[in-house]
XYZ file of C-alpha atoms in Angstrom:
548
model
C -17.614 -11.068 13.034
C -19.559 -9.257 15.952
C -18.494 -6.237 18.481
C -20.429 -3.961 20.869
C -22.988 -2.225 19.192
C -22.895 1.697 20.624
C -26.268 2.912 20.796
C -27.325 6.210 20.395
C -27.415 8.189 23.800
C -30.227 9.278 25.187
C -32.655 8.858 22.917
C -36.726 9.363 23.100
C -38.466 6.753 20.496
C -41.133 8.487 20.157
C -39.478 12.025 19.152
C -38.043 12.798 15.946
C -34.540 13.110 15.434
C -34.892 15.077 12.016
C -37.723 17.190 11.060
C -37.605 19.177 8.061
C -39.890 21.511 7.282
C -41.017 23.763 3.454
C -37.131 22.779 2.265
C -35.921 24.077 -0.553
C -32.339 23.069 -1.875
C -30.660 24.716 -5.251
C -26.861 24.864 -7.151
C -26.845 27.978 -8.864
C -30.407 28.939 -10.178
C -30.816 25.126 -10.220
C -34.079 23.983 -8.170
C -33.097 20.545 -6.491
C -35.601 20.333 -4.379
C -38.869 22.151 -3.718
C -40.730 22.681 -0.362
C -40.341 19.408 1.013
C -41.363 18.475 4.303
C -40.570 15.381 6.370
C -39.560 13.289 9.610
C -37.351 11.359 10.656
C -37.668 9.059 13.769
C -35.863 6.991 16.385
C -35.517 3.258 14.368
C -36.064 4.922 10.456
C -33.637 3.613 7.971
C -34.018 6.100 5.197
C -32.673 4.397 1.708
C -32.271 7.772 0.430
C -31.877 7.645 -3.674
C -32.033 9.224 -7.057
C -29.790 9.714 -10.017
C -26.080 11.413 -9.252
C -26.938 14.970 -9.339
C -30.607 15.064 -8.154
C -29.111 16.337 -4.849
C -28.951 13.382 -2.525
C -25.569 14.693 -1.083
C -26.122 18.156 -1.029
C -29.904 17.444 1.068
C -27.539 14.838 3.435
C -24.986 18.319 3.859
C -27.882 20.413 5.022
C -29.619 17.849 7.436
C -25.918 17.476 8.919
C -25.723 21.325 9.372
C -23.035 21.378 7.115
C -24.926 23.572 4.456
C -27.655 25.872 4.633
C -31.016 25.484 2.698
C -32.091 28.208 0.023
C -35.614 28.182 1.973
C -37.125 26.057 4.919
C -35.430 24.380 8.151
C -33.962 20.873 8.618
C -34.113 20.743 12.982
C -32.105 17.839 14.451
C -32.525 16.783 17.907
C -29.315 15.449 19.489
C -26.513 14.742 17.678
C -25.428 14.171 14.076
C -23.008 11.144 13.142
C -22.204 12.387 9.211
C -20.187 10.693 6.576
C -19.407 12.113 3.654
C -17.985 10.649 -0.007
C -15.018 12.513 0.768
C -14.287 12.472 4.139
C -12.381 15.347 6.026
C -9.543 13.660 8.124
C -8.326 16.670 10.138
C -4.762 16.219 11.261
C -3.085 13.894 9.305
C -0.886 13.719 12.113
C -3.004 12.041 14.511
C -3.410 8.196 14.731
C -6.092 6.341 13.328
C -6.364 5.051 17.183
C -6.931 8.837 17.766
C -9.315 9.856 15.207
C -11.566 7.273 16.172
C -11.582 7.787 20.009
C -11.937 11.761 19.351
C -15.855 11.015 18.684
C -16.398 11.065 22.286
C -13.327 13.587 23.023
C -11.077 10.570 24.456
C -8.157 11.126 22.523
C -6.815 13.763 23.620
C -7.060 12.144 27.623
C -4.953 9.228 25.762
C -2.277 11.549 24.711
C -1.578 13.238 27.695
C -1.740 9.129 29.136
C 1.341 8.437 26.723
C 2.905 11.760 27.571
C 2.781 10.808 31.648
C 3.905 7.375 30.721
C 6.803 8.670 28.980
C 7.848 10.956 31.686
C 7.730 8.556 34.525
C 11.040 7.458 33.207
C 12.439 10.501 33.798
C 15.873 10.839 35.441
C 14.986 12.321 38.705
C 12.838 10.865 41.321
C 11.005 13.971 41.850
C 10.505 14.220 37.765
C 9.384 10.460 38.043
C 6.814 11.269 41.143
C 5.323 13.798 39.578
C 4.415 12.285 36.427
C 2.973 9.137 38.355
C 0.278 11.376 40.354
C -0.347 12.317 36.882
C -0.797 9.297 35.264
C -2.897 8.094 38.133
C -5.041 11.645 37.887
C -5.666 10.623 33.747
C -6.131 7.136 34.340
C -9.182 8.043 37.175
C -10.544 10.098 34.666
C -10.060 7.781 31.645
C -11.881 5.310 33.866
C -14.718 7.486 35.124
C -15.445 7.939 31.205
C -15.834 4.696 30.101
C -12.127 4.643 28.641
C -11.031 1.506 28.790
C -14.058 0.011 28.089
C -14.335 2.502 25.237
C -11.167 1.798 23.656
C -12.134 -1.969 23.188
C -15.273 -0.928 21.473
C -13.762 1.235 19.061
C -10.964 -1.457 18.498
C -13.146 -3.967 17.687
C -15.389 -1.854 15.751
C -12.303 -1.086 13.431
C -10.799 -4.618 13.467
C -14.881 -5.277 11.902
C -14.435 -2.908 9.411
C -11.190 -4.244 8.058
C -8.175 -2.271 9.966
C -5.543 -3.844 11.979
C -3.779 -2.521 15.118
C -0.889 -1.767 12.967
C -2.548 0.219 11.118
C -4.646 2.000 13.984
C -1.242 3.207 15.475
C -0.147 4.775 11.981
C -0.804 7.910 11.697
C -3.640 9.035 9.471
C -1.313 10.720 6.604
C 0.585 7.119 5.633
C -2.633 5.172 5.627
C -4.255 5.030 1.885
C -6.923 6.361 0.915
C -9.283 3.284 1.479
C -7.750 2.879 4.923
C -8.761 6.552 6.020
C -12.538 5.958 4.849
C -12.531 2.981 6.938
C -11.032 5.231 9.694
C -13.489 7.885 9.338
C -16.507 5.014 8.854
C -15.326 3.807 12.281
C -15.508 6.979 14.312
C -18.771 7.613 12.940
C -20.180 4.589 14.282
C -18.492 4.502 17.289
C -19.632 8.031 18.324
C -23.224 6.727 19.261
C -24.464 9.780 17.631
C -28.371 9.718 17.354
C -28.497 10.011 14.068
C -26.258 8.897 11.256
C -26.139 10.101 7.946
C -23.904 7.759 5.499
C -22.717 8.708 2.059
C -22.055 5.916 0.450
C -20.255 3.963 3.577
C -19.294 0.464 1.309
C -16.843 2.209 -0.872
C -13.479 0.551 0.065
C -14.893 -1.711 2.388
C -14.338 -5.215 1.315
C -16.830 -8.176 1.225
C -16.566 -9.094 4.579
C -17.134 -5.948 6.261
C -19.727 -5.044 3.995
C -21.600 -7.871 5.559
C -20.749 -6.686 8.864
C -21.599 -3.354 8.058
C -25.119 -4.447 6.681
C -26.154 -6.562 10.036
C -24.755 -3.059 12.200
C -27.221 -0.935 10.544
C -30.133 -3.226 10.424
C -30.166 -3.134 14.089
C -29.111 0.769 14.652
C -31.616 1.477 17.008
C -31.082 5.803 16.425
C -32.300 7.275 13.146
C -30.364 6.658 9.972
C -30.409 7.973 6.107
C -27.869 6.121 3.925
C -26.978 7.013 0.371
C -25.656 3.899 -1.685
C -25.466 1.900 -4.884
C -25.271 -1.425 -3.077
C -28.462 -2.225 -3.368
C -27.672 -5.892 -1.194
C -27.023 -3.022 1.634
C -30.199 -1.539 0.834
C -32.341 -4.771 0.869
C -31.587 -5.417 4.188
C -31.113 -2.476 5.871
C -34.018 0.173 5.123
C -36.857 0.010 5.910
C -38.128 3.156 4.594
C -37.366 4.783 1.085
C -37.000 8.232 -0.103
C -36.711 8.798 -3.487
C -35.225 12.409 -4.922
C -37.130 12.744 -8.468
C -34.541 15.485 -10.045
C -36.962 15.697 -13.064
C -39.871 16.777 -10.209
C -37.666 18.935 -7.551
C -39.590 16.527 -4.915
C -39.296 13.834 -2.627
C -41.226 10.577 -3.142
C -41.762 9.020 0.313
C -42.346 5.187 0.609
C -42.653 3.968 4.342
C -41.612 0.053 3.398
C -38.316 -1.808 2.968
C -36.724 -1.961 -0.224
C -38.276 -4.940 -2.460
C -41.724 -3.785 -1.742
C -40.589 -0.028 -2.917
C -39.540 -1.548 -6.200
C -42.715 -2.859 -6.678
C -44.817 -0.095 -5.488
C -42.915 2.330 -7.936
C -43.838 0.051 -10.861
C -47.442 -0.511 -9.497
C -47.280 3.321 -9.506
C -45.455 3.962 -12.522
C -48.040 1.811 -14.287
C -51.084 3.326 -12.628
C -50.345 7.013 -13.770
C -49.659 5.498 -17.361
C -53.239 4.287 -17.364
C -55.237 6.527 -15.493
C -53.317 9.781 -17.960
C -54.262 7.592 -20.824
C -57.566 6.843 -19.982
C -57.870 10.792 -19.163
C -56.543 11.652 -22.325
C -59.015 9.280 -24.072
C -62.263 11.084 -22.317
C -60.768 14.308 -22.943
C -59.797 14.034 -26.507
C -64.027 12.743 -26.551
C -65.135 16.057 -25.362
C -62.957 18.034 -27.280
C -63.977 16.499 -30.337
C -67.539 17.676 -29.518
C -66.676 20.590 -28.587
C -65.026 21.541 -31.897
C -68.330 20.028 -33.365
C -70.444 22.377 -31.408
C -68.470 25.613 -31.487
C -69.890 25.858 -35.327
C -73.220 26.601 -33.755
C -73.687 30.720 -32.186
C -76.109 28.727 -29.575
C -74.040 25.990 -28.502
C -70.916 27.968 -27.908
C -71.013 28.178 -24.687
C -71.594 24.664 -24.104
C -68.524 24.146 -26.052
C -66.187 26.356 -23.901
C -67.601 23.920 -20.805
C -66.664 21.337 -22.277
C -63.050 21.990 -23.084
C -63.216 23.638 -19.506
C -63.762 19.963 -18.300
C -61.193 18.396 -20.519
C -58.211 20.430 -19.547
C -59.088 20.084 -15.592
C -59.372 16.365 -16.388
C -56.165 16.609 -17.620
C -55.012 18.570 -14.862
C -56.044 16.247 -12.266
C -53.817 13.437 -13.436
C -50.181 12.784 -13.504
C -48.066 11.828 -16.814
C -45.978 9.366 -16.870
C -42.645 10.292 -15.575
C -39.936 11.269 -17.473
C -36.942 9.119 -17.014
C -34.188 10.100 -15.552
C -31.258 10.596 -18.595
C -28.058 9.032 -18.288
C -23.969 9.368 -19.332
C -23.355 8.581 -22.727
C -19.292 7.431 -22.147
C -17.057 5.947 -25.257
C -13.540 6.042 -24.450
C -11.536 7.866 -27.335
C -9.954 5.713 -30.094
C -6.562 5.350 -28.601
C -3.605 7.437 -29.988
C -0.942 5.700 -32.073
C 1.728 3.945 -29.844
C 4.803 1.490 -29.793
C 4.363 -1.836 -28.922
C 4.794 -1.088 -25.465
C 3.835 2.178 -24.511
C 4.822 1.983 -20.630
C 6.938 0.034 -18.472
C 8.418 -0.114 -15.381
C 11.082 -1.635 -13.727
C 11.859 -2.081 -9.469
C 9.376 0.140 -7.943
C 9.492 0.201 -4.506
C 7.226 2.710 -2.306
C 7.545 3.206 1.850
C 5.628 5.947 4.349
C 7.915 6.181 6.627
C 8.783 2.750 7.969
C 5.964 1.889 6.532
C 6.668 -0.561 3.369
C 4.067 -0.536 0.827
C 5.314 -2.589 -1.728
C 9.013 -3.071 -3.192
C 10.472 -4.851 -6.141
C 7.613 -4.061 -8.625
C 7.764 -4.505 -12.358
C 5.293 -4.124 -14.968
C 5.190 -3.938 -19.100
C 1.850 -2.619 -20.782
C 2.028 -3.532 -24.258
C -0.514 -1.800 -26.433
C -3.926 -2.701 -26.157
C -3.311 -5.085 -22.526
C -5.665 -5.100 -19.758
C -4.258 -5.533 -16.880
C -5.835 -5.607 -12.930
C -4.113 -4.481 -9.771
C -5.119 -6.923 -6.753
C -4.472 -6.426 -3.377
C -6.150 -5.456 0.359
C -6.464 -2.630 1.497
C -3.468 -0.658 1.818
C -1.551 -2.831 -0.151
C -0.576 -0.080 -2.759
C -2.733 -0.327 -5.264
C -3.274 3.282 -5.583
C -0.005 4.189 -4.825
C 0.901 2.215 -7.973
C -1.444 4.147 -10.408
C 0.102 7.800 -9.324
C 3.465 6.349 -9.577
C 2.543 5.264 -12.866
C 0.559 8.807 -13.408
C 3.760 10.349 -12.650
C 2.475 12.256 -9.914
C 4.366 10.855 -6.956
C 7.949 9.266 -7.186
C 8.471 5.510 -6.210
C 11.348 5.307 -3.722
C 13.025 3.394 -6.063
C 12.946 2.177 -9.727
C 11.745 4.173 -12.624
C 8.236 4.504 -14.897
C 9.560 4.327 -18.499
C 7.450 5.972 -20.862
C 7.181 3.996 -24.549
C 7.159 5.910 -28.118
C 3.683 7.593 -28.701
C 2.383 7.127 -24.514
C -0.778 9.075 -24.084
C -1.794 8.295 -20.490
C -5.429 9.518 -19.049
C -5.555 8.790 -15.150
C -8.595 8.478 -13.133
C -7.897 9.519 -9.374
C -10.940 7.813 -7.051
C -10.124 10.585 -4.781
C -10.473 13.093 -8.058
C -7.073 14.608 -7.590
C -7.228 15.404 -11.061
C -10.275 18.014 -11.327
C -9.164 22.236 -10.329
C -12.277 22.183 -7.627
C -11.539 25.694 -7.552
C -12.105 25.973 -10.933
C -15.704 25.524 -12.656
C -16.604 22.393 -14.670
C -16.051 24.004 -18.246
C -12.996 25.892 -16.997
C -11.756 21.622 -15.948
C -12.019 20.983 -19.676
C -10.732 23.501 -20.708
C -7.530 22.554 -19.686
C -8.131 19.131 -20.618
C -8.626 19.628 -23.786
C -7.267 23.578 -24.881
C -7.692 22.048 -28.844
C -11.209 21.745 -28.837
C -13.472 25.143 -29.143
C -16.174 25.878 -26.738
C -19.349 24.615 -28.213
C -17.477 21.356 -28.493
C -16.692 21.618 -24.905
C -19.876 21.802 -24.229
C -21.588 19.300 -26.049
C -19.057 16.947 -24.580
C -20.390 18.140 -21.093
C -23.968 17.760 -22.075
C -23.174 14.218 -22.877
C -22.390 13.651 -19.224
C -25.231 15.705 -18.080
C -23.625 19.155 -17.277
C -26.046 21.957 -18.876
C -26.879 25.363 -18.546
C -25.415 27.100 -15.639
C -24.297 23.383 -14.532
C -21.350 23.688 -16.097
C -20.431 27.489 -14.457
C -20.684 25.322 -10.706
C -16.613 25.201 -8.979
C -16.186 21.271 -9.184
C -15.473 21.860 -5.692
C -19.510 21.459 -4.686
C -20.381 18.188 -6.881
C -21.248 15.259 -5.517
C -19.095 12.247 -5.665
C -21.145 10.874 -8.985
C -20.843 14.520 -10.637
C -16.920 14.485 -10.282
C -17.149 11.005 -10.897
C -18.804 12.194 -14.489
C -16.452 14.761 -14.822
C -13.695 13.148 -14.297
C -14.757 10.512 -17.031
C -15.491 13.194 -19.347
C -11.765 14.640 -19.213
C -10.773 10.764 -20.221
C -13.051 10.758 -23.394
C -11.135 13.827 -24.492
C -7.490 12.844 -23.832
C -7.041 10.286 -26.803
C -5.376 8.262 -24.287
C -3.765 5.057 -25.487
C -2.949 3.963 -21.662
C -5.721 4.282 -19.563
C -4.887 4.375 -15.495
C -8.613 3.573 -13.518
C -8.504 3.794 -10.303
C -12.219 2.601 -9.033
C -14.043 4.131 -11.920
C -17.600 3.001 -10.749
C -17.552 4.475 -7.087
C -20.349 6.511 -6.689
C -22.125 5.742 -9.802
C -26.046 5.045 -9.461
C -26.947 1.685 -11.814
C -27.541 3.386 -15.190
C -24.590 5.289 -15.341
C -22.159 2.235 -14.010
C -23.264 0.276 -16.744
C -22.316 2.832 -19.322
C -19.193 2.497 -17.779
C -19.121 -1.159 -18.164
C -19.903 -0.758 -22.317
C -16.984 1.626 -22.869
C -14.822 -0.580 -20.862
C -15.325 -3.365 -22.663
C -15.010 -2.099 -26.384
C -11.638 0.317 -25.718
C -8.960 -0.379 -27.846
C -6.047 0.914 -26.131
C -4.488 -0.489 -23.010
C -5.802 -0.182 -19.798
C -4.237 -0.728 -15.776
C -7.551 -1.312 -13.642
C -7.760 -1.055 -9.289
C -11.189 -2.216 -8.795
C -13.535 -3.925 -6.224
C -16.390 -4.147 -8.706
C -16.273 -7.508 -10.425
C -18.572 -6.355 -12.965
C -15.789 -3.804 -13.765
C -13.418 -6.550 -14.480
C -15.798 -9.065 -16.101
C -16.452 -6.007 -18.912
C -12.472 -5.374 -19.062
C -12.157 -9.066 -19.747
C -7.950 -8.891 -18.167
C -5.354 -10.861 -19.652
C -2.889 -10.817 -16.701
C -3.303 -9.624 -12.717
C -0.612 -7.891 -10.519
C -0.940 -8.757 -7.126
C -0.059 -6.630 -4.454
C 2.081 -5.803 -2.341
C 4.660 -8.562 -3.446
C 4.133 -7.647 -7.155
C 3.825 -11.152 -8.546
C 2.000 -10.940 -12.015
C 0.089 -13.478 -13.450
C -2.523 -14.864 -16.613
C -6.136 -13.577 -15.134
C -8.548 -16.433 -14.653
C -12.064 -17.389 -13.085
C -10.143 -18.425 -9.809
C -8.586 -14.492 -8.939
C -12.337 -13.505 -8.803
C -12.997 -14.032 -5.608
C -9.866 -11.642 -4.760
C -11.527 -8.394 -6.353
C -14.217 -8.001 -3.900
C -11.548 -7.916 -1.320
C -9.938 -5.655 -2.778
C-alpha cells in the first residue's frame, strides 16, 4: 500500500525544530520532570517512553503549545503536527473529507465549490451565470493551491490508513470512534507539518495500516516524537530514544534505534549495580577503620577523613534504579446471578442512513466469554453501550437476567466525571466502601498522595485507563462489558491485565484488537459484526482480531 508522502515545508536540516531548554513539568505539587534540556532536529525519531504517568503526554502537550511548563521553554520552529490519545474533532458536522483537507485550510474553498455547484442549477439564467463565474473564480484558486492535487494525497493517505470514500463523505459525528482517530491520524500527516508529535497513533488502526503507518514514519524526513506500546512500531521507526524515569524526574537520552537502547539500558543498568557495589565494598573498608581508629584521641582526625572519603565515594556513584511499580488488577468475585444474566434479542443500530448493524442477538450465560469481531466501524462499540444501556438500539431490546451486575469499560472513558477528581470517581463507584478503603484501592493502581485530588480530566490515556479499571474491581460485576481494555497500557501494566482476565469468574463481552487480550480470555463463542452471526471461537478467527 503506498501514497504521496507530504514532506514537511520548508525545512532547514541543519536547524532544530524543538529546543527545550531548563524544563520543568508538574501535576499538582507532583515533580514530573526536572530541568531538562534537549533538541530536536530535522530527521530525529524520538521513541519517547516511560511508565503511564511519568508524564510522557503531558511533556508531548507542552512541546505542542498546548500546555505551559511550570519552569523553562520548549521553542518550536515551524509548525506543529500533534496527535493526541483523545483527539479533539471540532465540528462533528463537518466531513471526514473536510477535516482532513482543513490542515492546509482547503476545506473551506471545497465548500463554497459544492455551494457554486449547487447553485448553477438555479432557475434563472442570470442566477445560473453568476454562480458559474464563481465556480470558475474557486476552481482558479483551488488550482493555484495545489487542490486537486491535494485532495488525491489526502485521499489516498486515508484509503492507507483504513477509511473508505464512504466513509470520508460521512460526517464526522456518525463515524465511530476508531474511524475519527483514523480521521484525525490522517490530517495530521497530511498537513506536512515540520514536526509531528504522535500519541499513541496505532490505536484502532488495524494490521495493515499499522504496517503502512510504520514504513511512513521511517522515512518522515521533518522531526518526529512518538509515544507507543507497539514496540514493532518502535523497532523500526526511531532512531533515537528518550526515556522519562518518573522515579528520577529526568530524561534519559539514548541517540540509537531501539534494539541497541535495550541493550545499552541493561549494559547500564548492570554497570551502576557493580560500580555502587564495588563502592559500597571500599567504603564499608574505610569505615570499618575508621570506627577502629576513632578509639584513639590522636587518630581522630584521621578517622573523620576517612568517613569523609567514604560518603563522597558513595556520592559519586549511582544506585541501582528503582523499578518502576506497577497495577495490581483482580477483577471482583462476580455477584450471584441466573443462568443467564443478559440477553438480547433484534438489535438493530443506524446514524442516519447510515446502517451499522441490524438483526443482532446475543445470550450471556453466566460465566461465558464472548468476543465482538468486526472492522472498523462495524459496531462493535456501538454494541457494548447498547448493552451498557447507555444508548438505545433502533430496534430490539437488552434484557437484563435475575441478579445482572454489569461493569462497562468505555475505550473513550465515557464513564469517569473528568470534572470530578480521581477519589471523588470512586466515590460514586463505590458510595459502600469508606475512604481509607477508597484509597488503598487507588494506591493499588498507583494514585497516591495528592494524585488522587487531580480532575480525571488531565490524566493521560494510561491513568484513565487505570482508573477506569479500578472502578471495575469495585463493582462486583458478574457481566463484564471491555471495550479495548489494554489501549494505552505500557507492557507491565497490560500484562496485569492479561492475569485478571484470564482467572475472572463471571462472564465477560470483549471488543479487542490485542490478541494477547483474547488468548488470556480464552472465548468460547465470537459475534461477528455487522451481520451478527455468532459462532464457537477457534484458532482460525485469530487472524480477524488484529483487524479489528
Amino acid at each position: 500500500m503506498t501514497c504521496a508522502r507530504p514532506g514537511p515545508r520548508r525545512i532547514n536540516q541543519e536547524s532544530a525544530v524543538i529546543a527545550v531548554s531548563g524544563l520543568e513539568l508538574r501535576v499538582g505539587s507532583r515533580l514530573l520532570l526536572d530541568d531538562a534540556t534537549f533538541r530536536i532536529n530535522a530527521g530525529d525519531r524520538v521513541g519517547l517512553v516511560g511508565r503511564n504517568g511519568a508524564g510522557k503526554t503531558t511533556l508531548c502537550k507542552v512541546l505542542a503549545g498546548e500546555a505551559l511548563p511550570a519552569a523553562g521553554s520548549a521553542i518550536s520552529s515551524g509548525e506543529v503536527g500533534y496527535l493526541p490519545q483523545d483527539p479533539r474533532t471540532g465540528d462533528l458536522s463537518v466531513t471526514g473529507r473536510d477535516r482532513i483537507l482543513s490542515a492546509r485550510g482547503l476545506d473551506a474553498i471545497v465548500r463554497d465549490l459544492r455551494k457554486a455547484e449547487h447553485a448553477m442549477a438555479a432557475a434563472t439564467e442570470e442566477a445560473r451565470s453568476k454562480a458559474m463565474r464563481r465556480y470558475a473564480r474557486l476552481d482558479a484558486e483551488f488550482t493555484a493551491a495545489g487542490g486537486y492535487a491535494a485532495e488525491s494525497e489526502a485521499a489516498s493517505i486515508a484509503a492507507a490508513l483504513g477509511l473508505t470514500e464512504k466513509q470520508l463523505d460521512q460526517e464526522i459525528g456518525t463515524l465511530s470512534g476508531g474511524q475519527r482517530r483514523r480521521i484525525e491520524l490522517s490530517r495530521i500527516l497530511f498537513s506536512g507539518a515540520e514536526t509531528l508529535l504522535l500519541d499513541e497513533p496505532t490505536n484502532h488502526l488495524d494490521a495493515d495500516s499499522i504496517v503502512w503507518l510504520r514504513d511512513y514514519l521511517k522515512g518522515y524526513p521533518g522531526g518526529l516524537i512518538v509515544i507507543s506500546h507497539d514496540v514493532d512500531l518502535l523497532a523500526v521507526v526511531v532512531n533515537r530514544v528518550f526515556h522519562l524515569d518518573a522515579n528520577r524526574g529526568v530524561i534519559d537520552v539514548y541517540n540509537v534505534g531501539w534494539k541497541a537502547y535495550l541493550e545499552q539500558r541493561e549494559l547500564d543498568e548492570r554497570r551502576r549495580k557493580r560500580e555502587y557495589a564495588n563502592a559500597q565494598k571500599k567504603a564499608g573498608a574505610l569505615l570499618d577503620q575508621a570506627e577502629k581508629m576513632r578509639a584513639k584521641a590522636t587518630k581522630a582526625t584521621a578517622a573523620q577523613n576517612m568517613i569523609r572519603r567514604a560518603e563522597r565515594m558513595l556520592a559519586g556513584v549511582e544506585g541501582e534504579r528503582q523499578h518502576d511499580r506497577v497495577a495490581k488488577l483482580r477483577f471482583p468475585d462476580p455477584a450471584p446471578s441466573g443462568r443467564t444474566p443478559l440477553r438480547a434479542s433484534g438489535l438493530s443500530r443506524s446514524y442516519g442512513s447510515t446502517e451499522v448493524f441490524t438483526d443482532v442477538d446475543l445470550a450471556i450465560d453466566r460465566g461465558s466469554k464472548v468476543v465482538v469481531l468486526g472492522l472498523n466501524g462495524a459496531g462493535k462499540t456501538t454494541l457494548l453501550r447498547i448493552l451498557a444501556g447507555i444508548d438505545p438500539p433502533d430496534t430490539g431490546q437488552v434484557e437484563p437476567g435475575h441478579g445482572l451486575k454489569l461493569g462497562y469499560y468505555a475505550q473513550e472513558h465515557e464513564n469517569l466525571d473528568l470534572a470530578r477528581s480521581v477519589l471523588e470517581n470512586m466515590k460514586s463507584a463505590a458510595p459502600d466502601l469508606g475512604e481509607t478503603e477508597v484509597r488503598k484501592v487507588l494506591g493499588s493502581f498507583l494514585f497516591v498522595g495528592d494524585d488522587v485530588e487531580k480532575p480525571a480530566g488531565v490524566l493521560s490515556g494510561g491513568e484513565k485507563t487505570r482508573l477506569s479499571l479500578a472502578l471495575l474491581v469495585v463493582s462486583a460485576a458478574n457481566v463484564l462489558l471491555l471495550d479495548e481494555p489494554t489501549n494505552n497500557l505500557d507492557p507491565a501494566s497490560r500484562a496485569e491485565i492479561l492475569s485478571a482476565l484470564s482467572t475472572y469468574k463471571g462472564s465477560v463481552v470483549l471488543v479487542t484488537h490485542d490478541e494477547g487480550a483474547v488468548a488470556a480470555l480464552q472465548p468460547e463463542r465470537i459475534l461477528l459484526l455487522p451481520d451478527g452471526v455468532e459462532d464457537l471461537w477457534g484458532p482460525d478467527y485469530l487472524d480477524l482480531v488484529a483487524l479489528a
